[in-house]
């Protein structure tokens, strides 16, 4: 098996995207009437989701495109992250949970949404950027 920089980049980006999905899924299952085991979500994501993301990223033609799509995915995860926090806050409507959850939600909105938008913009820049190659005959 030939391991290249592109392969390693696709594996690392796929793993980081999978871990973001695991965090969002664990937070989403917290407000359900039944509690799902986070380890089962983690293992199923590693077995099912990670190979799908890795194979899709590995099909792209360059490291910049792999990194760009990974940045866009992580930015989307940062933009979606406050949604499960709202559900968790509304599930336990006590004063302390509203205060604690409100602080976490506000921090996530203040820092997470701009970070997500910047990550999406950086990803778009990397995907849309053209590679300029200098030919030996041009001066």
JSON list of N, CA, C and O in Angstrom, two decimals, residues 14 31 93 95 112:
[
{"chain": "A", "resi": 14, "resn": "UNK", "atom": "N", "xyz": [-10.60, 13.24, 7.85]},
{"chain": "A", "resi": 14, "resn": "UNK", "atom": "CA", "xyz": [-11.75, 12.38, 8.05]},
{"chain": "A", "resi": 14, "resn": "UNK", "atom": "C", "xyz": [-11.97, 12.05, 9.51]},
{"chain": "A", "resi": 14, "resn": "UNK", "atom": "O", "xyz": [-13.11, 12.02, 10.00]},
{"chain": "A", "resi": 31, "resn": "UNK", "atom": "N", "xyz": [-31.08, 14.71, 24.96]},
{"chain": "A", "resi": 31, "resn": "UNK", "atom": "CA", "xyz": [-32.42, 15.19, 25.23]},
{"chain": "A", "resi": 31, "resn": "UNK", "atom": "C", "xyz": [-33.50, 14.17, 24.87]},
{"chain": "A", "resi": 31, "resn": "UNK", "atom": "O", "xyz": [-34.68, 14.42, 25.05]},
{"chain": "A", "resi": 93, "resn": "UNK", "atom": "N", "xyz": [-35.69, 22.72, 32.72]},
{"chain": "A", "resi": 93, "resn": "UNK", "atom": "CA", "xyz": [-35.95, 24.15, 32.90]},
{"chain": "A", "resi": 93, "resn": "UNK", "atom": "C", "xyz": [-35.81, 24.65, 34.35]},
{"chain": "A", "resi": 93, "resn": "UNK", "atom": "O", "xyz": [-36.67, 25.35, 34.85]},
{"chain": "A", "resi": 95, "resn": "UNK", "atom": "N", "xyz": [-33.61, 26.85, 37.32]},
{"chain": "A", "resi": 95, "resn": "UNK", "atom": "CA", "xyz": [-32.87, 28.11, 37.29]},
{"chain": "A", "resi": 95, "resn": "UNK", "atom": "C", "xyz": [-31.38, 27.89, 37.06]},
{"chain": "A", "resi": 95, "resn": "UNK", "atom": "O", "xyz": [-30.76, 28.59, 36.26]},
{"chain": "A", "resi": 112, "resn": "UNK", "atom": "N", "xyz": [-18.34, 30.32, 18.67]},
{"chain": "A", "resi": 112, "resn": "UNK", "atom": "CA", "xyz": [-18.47, 29.23, 17.71]},
{"chain": "A", "resi": 112, "resn": "UNK", "atom": "C", "xyz": [-18.98, 29.65, 16.35]},
{"chain": "A", "resi": 112, "resn": "UNK", "atom": "O", "xyz": [-18.49, 29.18, 15.32]}
]
